[in-house]
PDB file of N, CA and C in Angstrom:
ATOM      1  N   MET A1432      54.054  13.751 -16.194  1.00  0.00           N
ATOM      2  CA  MET A1432      54.440  12.347 -16.216  1.00  0.00           C
ATOM      3  C   MET A1432      55.866  12.121 -15.699  1.00  0.00           C
ATOM      4  N   PRO A1433      56.880  12.901 -16.152  1.00  0.00           N
ATOM      5  CA  PRO A1433      58.233  12.681 -15.635  1.00  0.00           C
ATOM      6  C   PRO A1433      58.321  12.851 -14.116  1.00  0.00           C
ATOM      7  N   MET A1434      57.523  13.766 -13.567  1.00  0.00           N
ATOM      8  CA  MET A1434      57.556  13.992 -12.125  1.00  0.00           C
ATOM      9  C   MET A1434      57.089  12.746 -11.379  1.00  0.00           C
ATOM     10  N   ARG A1435      56.059  12.091 -11.882  1.00  0.00           N
ATOM     11  CA  ARG A1435      55.537  10.882 -11.235  1.00  0.00           C
ATOM     12  C   ARG A1435      56.569   9.762 -11.291  1.00  0.00           C
ATOM     13  N   ARG A1436      57.237   9.633 -12.449  1.00  0.00           N
ATOM     14  CA  ARG A1436      58.284   8.617 -12.593  1.00  0.00           C
ATOM     15  C   ARG A1436      59.436   8.889 -11.646  1.00  0.00           C
ATOM     16  N   MET A1437      59.818  10.167 -11.562  1.00  0.00           N
ATOM     17  CA  MET A1437      60.923  10.530 -10.686  1.00  0.00           C
ATOM     18  C   MET A1437      60.575  10.231  -9.225  1.00  0.00           C
ATOM     19  N   LYS A1438      59.352  10.533  -8.821  1.00  0.00           N
ATOM     20  CA  LYS A1438      58.918  10.245  -7.446  1.00  0.00           C
ATOM     21  C   LYS A1438      58.939   8.749  -7.176  1.00  0.00           C
ATOM     22  N   LYS A1439      58.553   7.949  -8.185  1.00  0.00           N
ATOM     23  CA  LYS A1439      58.585   6.498  -8.031  1.00  0.00           C
ATOM     24  C   LYS A1439      60.023   6.033  -7.802  1.00  0.00           C
ATOM     25  N   MET A1440      60.952   6.588  -8.581  1.00  0.00           N
ATOM     26  CA  MET A1440      62.363   6.219  -8.412  1.00  0.00           C
ATOM     27  C   MET A1440      62.854   6.607  -7.019  1.00  0.00           C
ATOM     28  N   LEU A1441      62.527   7.813  -6.593  1.00  0.00           N
ATOM     29  CA  LEU A1441      62.977   8.279  -5.278  1.00  0.00           C
ATOM     30  C   LEU A1441      62.383   7.427  -4.155  1.00  0.00           C
ATOM     31  N   SER A1442      61.190   6.891  -4.368  1.00  0.00           N
ATOM     32  CA  SER A1442      60.547   6.084  -3.328  1.00  0.00           C
ATOM     33  C   SER A1442      61.251   4.740  -3.114  1.00  0.00           C
ATOM     34  N   VAL A1443      61.968   4.239  -4.130  1.00  0.00           N
ATOM     35  CA  VAL A1443      62.673   2.971  -3.966  1.00  0.00           C
ATOM     36  C   VAL A1443      64.113   3.156  -3.479  1.00  0.00           C
ATOM     37  N   MET A1444      64.546   4.424  -3.342  1.00  0.00           N
ATOM     38  CA  MET A1444      65.904   4.719  -2.865  1.00  0.00           C
ATOM     39  C   MET A1444      65.860   5.202  -1.422  1.00  0.00           C
ATOM     40  N   GLU A1445      66.908   4.851  -0.659  1.00  0.00           N
ATOM     41  CA  GLU A1445      67.029   5.361   0.700  1.00  0.00           C
ATOM     42  C   GLU A1445      68.025   6.513   0.691  1.00  0.00           C
ATOM     43  N   TYR A1446      67.808   7.497   1.578  1.00  0.00           N
ATOM     44  CA  TYR A1446      68.719   8.638   1.668  1.00  0.00           C
ATOM     45  C   TYR A1446      70.131   8.183   2.006  1.00  0.00           C
ATOM     46  N   GLY A1447      71.102   8.754   1.281  1.00  0.00           N
ATOM     47  CA  GLY A1447      72.500   8.512   1.591  1.00  0.00           C
ATOM     48  C   GLY A1447      73.044   7.157   1.175  1.00  0.00           C
ATOM     49  N   VAL A1448      72.212   6.292   0.600  1.00  0.00           N
ATOM     50  CA  VAL A1448      72.666   4.960   0.168  1.00  0.00           C
ATOM     51  C   VAL A1448      73.043   5.023  -1.308  1.00  0.00           C
ATOM     52  N   PRO A1449      74.293   4.682  -1.664  1.00  0.00           N
ATOM     53  CA  PRO A1449      74.693   4.701  -3.077  1.00  0.00           C
ATOM     54  C   PRO A1449      74.163   3.490  -3.840  1.00  0.00           C
ATOM     55  N   TYR A1450      73.526   3.745  -4.971  1.00  0.00           N
ATOM     56  CA  TYR A1450      72.956   2.692  -5.811  1.00  0.00           C
ATOM     57  C   TYR A1450      73.574   2.754  -7.202  1.00  0.00           C
ATOM     58  N   THR A1451      73.787   1.603  -7.814  1.00  0.00           N
ATOM     59  CA  THR A1451      74.165   1.580  -9.232  1.00  0.00           C
ATOM     60  C   THR A1451      72.895   1.853 -10.035  1.00  0.00           C
ATOM     61  N   SER A1452      73.063   2.276 -11.276  1.00  0.00           N
ATOM     62  CA  SER A1452      71.875   2.490 -12.118  1.00  0.00           C
ATOM     63  C   SER A1452      71.148   1.164 -12.318  1.00  0.00           C
ATOM     64  N   LYS A1453      71.891   0.072 -12.419  1.00  0.00           N
ATOM     65  CA  LYS A1453      71.287  -1.255 -12.595  1.00  0.00           C
ATOM     66  C   LYS A1453      70.424  -1.614 -11.386  1.00  0.00           C
ATOM     67  N   ALA A1454      70.900  -1.331 -10.184  1.00  0.00           N
ATOM     68  CA  ALA A1454      70.135  -1.645  -8.971  1.00  0.00           C
ATOM     69  C   ALA A1454      68.822  -0.868  -8.937  1.00  0.00           C
ATOM     70  N   ILE A1455      68.865   0.401  -9.322  1.00  0.00           N
ATOM     71  CA  ILE A1455      67.649   1.222  -9.330  1.00  0.00           C
ATOM     72  C   ILE A1455      66.685   0.705 -10.407  1.00  0.00           C
ATOM     73  N   MET A1456      67.227   0.382 -11.568  1.00  0.00           N
ATOM     74  CA  MET A1456      66.398  -0.150 -12.653  1.00  0.00           C
ATOM     75  C   MET A1456      65.722  -1.450 -12.230  1.00  0.00           C
ATOM     76  N   ASP A1457      66.450  -2.312 -11.543  1.00  0.00           N
ATOM     77  CA  ASP A1457      65.877  -3.579 -11.069  1.00  0.00           C
ATOM     78  C   ASP A1457      64.728  -3.316 -10.100  1.00  0.00           C
ATOM     79  N   LYS A1458      64.912  -2.368  -9.187  1.00  0.00           N
ATOM     80  CA  LYS A1458      63.866  -2.042  -8.211  1.00  0.00           C
ATOM     81  C   LYS A1458      62.610  -1.506  -8.898  1.00  0.00           C
ATOM     82  N   LEU A1459      62.805  -0.814 -10.019  1.00  0.00           N
ATOM     83  CA  LEU A1459      61.679  -0.240 -10.758  1.00  0.00           C
ATOM     84  C   LEU A1459      61.122  -1.198 -11.811  1.00  0.00           C
ATOM     85  N   GLY A1460      61.807  -2.303 -12.045  1.00  0.00           N
ATOM     86  CA  GLY A1460      61.368  -3.255 -13.059  1.00  0.00           C
ATOM     87  C   GLY A1460      61.594  -2.763 -14.474  1.00  0.00           C
ATOM     88  N   LEU A1461      62.646  -1.965 -14.671  1.00  0.00           N
ATOM     89  CA  LEU A1461      62.946  -1.408 -15.994  1.00  0.00           C
ATOM     90  C   LEU A1461      64.051  -2.193 -16.679  1.00  0.00           C
ATOM     91  N   LYS A1462      63.989  -2.255 -18.011  1.00  0.00           N
ATOM     92  CA  LYS A1462      65.005  -2.969 -18.785  1.00  0.00           C
ATOM     93  C   LYS A1462      65.871  -2.019 -19.622  1.00  0.00           C
ATOM     94  N   SER A1463      65.302  -0.927 -20.094  1.00  0.00           N
ATOM     95  CA  SER A1463      66.009  -0.012 -20.993  1.00  0.00           C
ATOM     96  C   SER A1463      66.767   1.058 -20.220  1.00  0.00           C
ATOM     97  N   LYS A1464      68.092   1.044 -20.376  1.00  0.00           N
ATOM     98  CA  LYS A1464      68.924   2.038 -19.702  1.00  0.00           C
ATOM     99  C   LYS A1464      68.635   3.442 -20.253  1.00  0.00           C
ATOM    100  N   GLU A1465      68.389   3.518 -21.565  1.00  0.00           N
ATOM    101  CA  GLU A1465      68.106   4.810 -22.202  1.00  0.00           C
ATOM    102  C   GLU A1465      66.820   5.428 -21.633  1.00  0.00           C
ATOM    103  N   THR A1466      65.769   4.629 -21.531  1.00  0.00           N
ATOM    104  CA  THR A1466      64.502   5.100 -20.961  1.00  0.00           C
ATOM    105  C   THR A1466      64.687   5.515 -19.505  1.00  0.00           C
ATOM    106  N   PHE A1467      65.432   4.718 -18.756  1.00  0.00           N
ATOM    107  CA  PHE A1467      65.691   5.023 -17.350  1.00  0.00           C
ATOM    108  C   PHE A1467      66.389   6.368 -17.199  1.00  0.00           C
ATOM    109  N   ARG A1468      67.433   6.584 -17.967  1.00  0.00           N
ATOM    110  CA  ARG A1468      68.180   7.851 -17.871  1.00  0.00           C
ATOM    111  C   ARG A1468      67.305   9.047 -18.268  1.00  0.00           C
ATOM    112  N   LYS A1469      66.592   8.903 -19.383  1.00  0.00           N
ATOM    113  CA  LYS A1469      65.787  10.016 -19.910  1.00  0.00           C
ATOM    114  C   LYS A1469      64.601  10.367 -19.008  1.00  0.00           C
ATOM    115  N   ASN A1470      63.898   9.352 -18.517  1.00  0.00           N
ATOM    116  CA  ASN A1470      62.648   9.592 -17.793  1.00  0.00           C
ATOM    117  C   ASN A1470      62.767   9.610 -16.275  1.00  0.00           C
ATOM    118  N   TYR A1471      63.828   9.039 -15.740  1.00  0.00           N
ATOM    119  CA  TYR A1471      63.955   8.940 -14.286  1.00  0.00           C
ATOM    120  C   TYR A1471      65.191   9.653 -13.753  1.00  0.00           C
ATOM    121  N   LEU A1472      66.371   9.175 -14.179  1.00  0.00           N
ATOM    122  CA  LEU A1472      67.616   9.644 -13.578  1.00  0.00           C
ATOM    123  C   LEU A1472      67.955  11.096 -13.909  1.00  0.00           C
ATOM    124  N   ASN A1473      67.958  11.455 -15.185  1.00  0.00           N
ATOM    125  CA  ASN A1473      68.329  12.824 -15.564  1.00  0.00           C
ATOM    126  C   ASN A1473      67.406  13.881 -14.952  1.00  0.00           C
ATOM    127  N   PRO A1474      66.069  13.707 -14.992  1.00  0.00           N
ATOM    128  CA  PRO A1474      65.212  14.711 -14.339  1.00  0.00           C
ATOM    129  C   PRO A1474      65.491  14.834 -12.837  1.00  0.00           C
ATOM    130  N   ALA A1475      65.767  13.715 -12.164  1.00  0.00           N
ATOM    131  CA  ALA A1475      66.052  13.760 -10.719  1.00  0.00           C
ATOM    132  C   ALA A1475      67.362  14.492 -10.445  1.00  0.00           C
ATOM    133  N   MET A1476      68.357  14.292 -11.303  1.00  0.00           N
ATOM    134  CA  MET A1476      69.636  14.993 -11.109  1.00  0.00           C
ATOM    135  C   MET A1476      69.488  16.479 -11.424  1.00  0.00           C
ATOM    136  N   GLU A1477      68.711  16.815 -12.450  1.00  0.00           N
ATOM    137  CA  GLU A1477      68.492  18.225 -12.796  1.00  0.00           C
ATOM    138  C   GLU A1477      67.795  18.975 -11.662  1.00  0.00           C
ATOM    139  N   MET A1478      66.944  18.277 -10.919  1.00  0.00           N
ATOM    140  CA  MET A1478      66.223  18.907  -9.803  1.00  0.00           C
ATOM    141  C   MET A1478      66.978  18.750  -8.477  1.00  0.00           C
ATOM    142  N   HIS A1479      68.209  18.267  -8.556  1.00  0.00           N
ATOM    143  CA  HIS A1479      69.086  18.106  -7.374  1.00  0.00           C
ATOM    144  C   HIS A1479      68.466  17.221  -6.301  1.00  0.00           C
ATOM    145  N   MET A1480      67.807  16.166  -6.725  1.00  0.00           N
ATOM    146  CA  MET A1480      67.243  15.201  -5.788  1.00  0.00           C
ATOM    147  C   MET A1480      68.104  13.944  -5.721  1.00  0.00           C
ATOM    148  N   VAL A1481      68.929  13.758  -6.745  1.00  0.00           N
ATOM    149  CA  VAL A1481      69.868  12.640  -6.814  1.00  0.00           C
ATOM    150  C   VAL A1481      71.193  13.208  -7.306  1.00  0.00           C
ATOM    151  N   GLU A1482      72.292  12.697  -6.750  1.00  0.00           N
ATOM    152  CA  GLU A1482      73.592  13.132  -7.234  1.00  0.00           C
ATOM    153  C   GLU A1482      74.507  11.936  -7.462  1.00  0.00           C
ATOM    154  N   MET A1483      75.516  12.159  -8.300  1.00  0.00           N
ATOM    155  CA  MET A1483      76.503  11.117  -8.597  1.00  0.00           C
ATOM    156  C   MET A1483      77.538  11.070  -7.482  1.00  0.00           C
ATOM    157  N   THR A1484      78.070   9.876  -7.224  1.00  0.00           N
ATOM    158  CA  THR A1484      79.144   9.763  -6.235  1.00  0.00           C
ATOM    159  C   THR A1484      80.488  10.153  -6.844  1.00  0.00           C
ATOM    160  N   ILE A1485      80.603  10.069  -8.172  1.00  0.00           N
ATOM    161  CA  ILE A1485      81.836  10.464  -8.873  1.00  0.00           C
ATOM    162  C   ILE A1485      81.447  11.452  -9.977  1.00  0.00           C
ATOM    163  N   PRO A1486      81.100  12.691  -9.607  1.00  0.00           N
ATOM    164  CA  PRO A1486      80.577  13.638 -10.607  1.00  0.00           C
ATOM    165  C   PRO A1486      81.561  13.992 -11.722  1.00  0.00           C
ATOM    166  N   ASP A1487      82.866  13.927 -11.457  1.00  0.00           N
ATOM    167  CA  ASP A1487      83.845  14.269 -12.494  1.00  0.00           C
ATOM    168  C   ASP A1487      84.068  13.128 -13.489  1.00  0.00           C
ATOM    169  N   LYS A1488      83.482  11.950 -13.215  1.00  0.00           N
ATOM    170  CA  LYS A1488      83.576  10.807 -14.138  1.00  0.00           C
ATOM    171  C   LYS A1488      82.191  10.177 -14.304  1.00  0.00           C
ATOM    172  N   PRO A1489      81.292  10.848 -15.038  1.00  0.00           N
ATOM    173  CA  PRO A1489      79.911  10.365 -15.148  1.00  0.00           C
ATOM    174  C   PRO A1489      79.771   8.978 -15.765  1.00  0.00           C
ATOM    175  N   ARG A1490      80.731   8.525 -16.557  1.00  0.00           N
ATOM    176  CA  ARG A1490      80.633   7.218 -17.205  1.00  0.00           C
ATOM    177  C   ARG A1490      81.440   6.127 -16.492  1.00  0.00           C
ATOM    178  N   SER A1491      81.944   6.431 -15.313  1.00  0.00           N
ATOM    179  CA  SER A1491      82.736   5.450 -14.565  1.00  0.00           C
ATOM    180  C   SER A1491      81.905   4.208 -14.251  1.00  0.00           C
ATOM    181  N   ARG A1492      82.541   3.025 -14.343  1.00  0.00           N
ATOM    182  CA  ARG A1492      81.824   1.799 -14.012  1.00  0.00           C
ATOM    183  C   ARG A1492      81.564   1.708 -12.513  1.00  0.00           C
ATOM    184  N   ASN A1493      82.247   2.540 -11.746  1.00  0.00           N
ATOM    185  CA  ASN A1493      82.045   2.574 -10.297  1.00  0.00           C
ATOM    186  C   ASN A1493      81.036   3.643  -9.868  1.00  0.00           C
ATOM    187  N   GLN A1494      80.406   4.282 -10.857  1.00  0.00           N
ATOM    188  CA  GLN A1494      79.448   5.347 -10.568  1.00  0.00           C
ATOM    189  C   GLN A1494      78.262   4.824  -9.765  1.00  0.00           C
ATOM    190  N   ARG A1495      77.880   5.600  -8.763  1.00  0.00           N
ATOM    191  CA  ARG A1495      76.705   5.289  -7.956  1.00  0.00           C
ATOM    192  C   ARG A1495      75.879   6.570  -7.864  1.00  0.00           C
ATOM    193  N   TYR A1496      74.614   6.399  -7.511  1.00  0.00           N
ATOM    194  CA  TYR A1496      73.696   7.532  -7.392  1.00  0.00           C
ATOM    195  C   TYR A1496      73.113   7.535  -5.992  1.00  0.00           C
ATOM    196  N   VAL A1497      73.045   8.746  -5.401  1.00  0.00           N
ATOM    197  CA  VAL A1497      72.597   8.895  -4.016  1.00  0.00           C
ATOM    198  C   VAL A1497      71.419   9.857  -3.967  1.00  0.00           C
ATOM    199  N   LYS A1498      70.379   9.476  -3.254  1.00  0.00           N
ATOM    200  CA  LYS A1498      69.225  10.350  -3.019  1.00  0.00           C
ATOM    201  C   LYS A1498      69.632  11.367  -1.962  1.00  0.00           C
ATOM    202  N   ILE A1499      69.369  12.657  -2.237  1.00  0.00           N
ATOM    203  CA  ILE A1499      69.752  13.706  -1.283  1.00  0.00           C
ATOM    204  C   ILE A1499      68.551  14.528  -0.847  1.00  0.00           C
TER     205      ILE A1499
END
């Protein structure tokens, strides 16, 4: 199940384009940030399919995520 969710997230992102977590959630129609991180974002980052633009500041308000 997490793999299917992650693929869905990756399908709404373009390579090399930085997205806020809110922008990705909007594209997926999600409301819960906790669910988004647990089921979509964290698995994609663990598999090195998405990376942070500011990895040394994971909680930065300027944080963006890029499909790689």
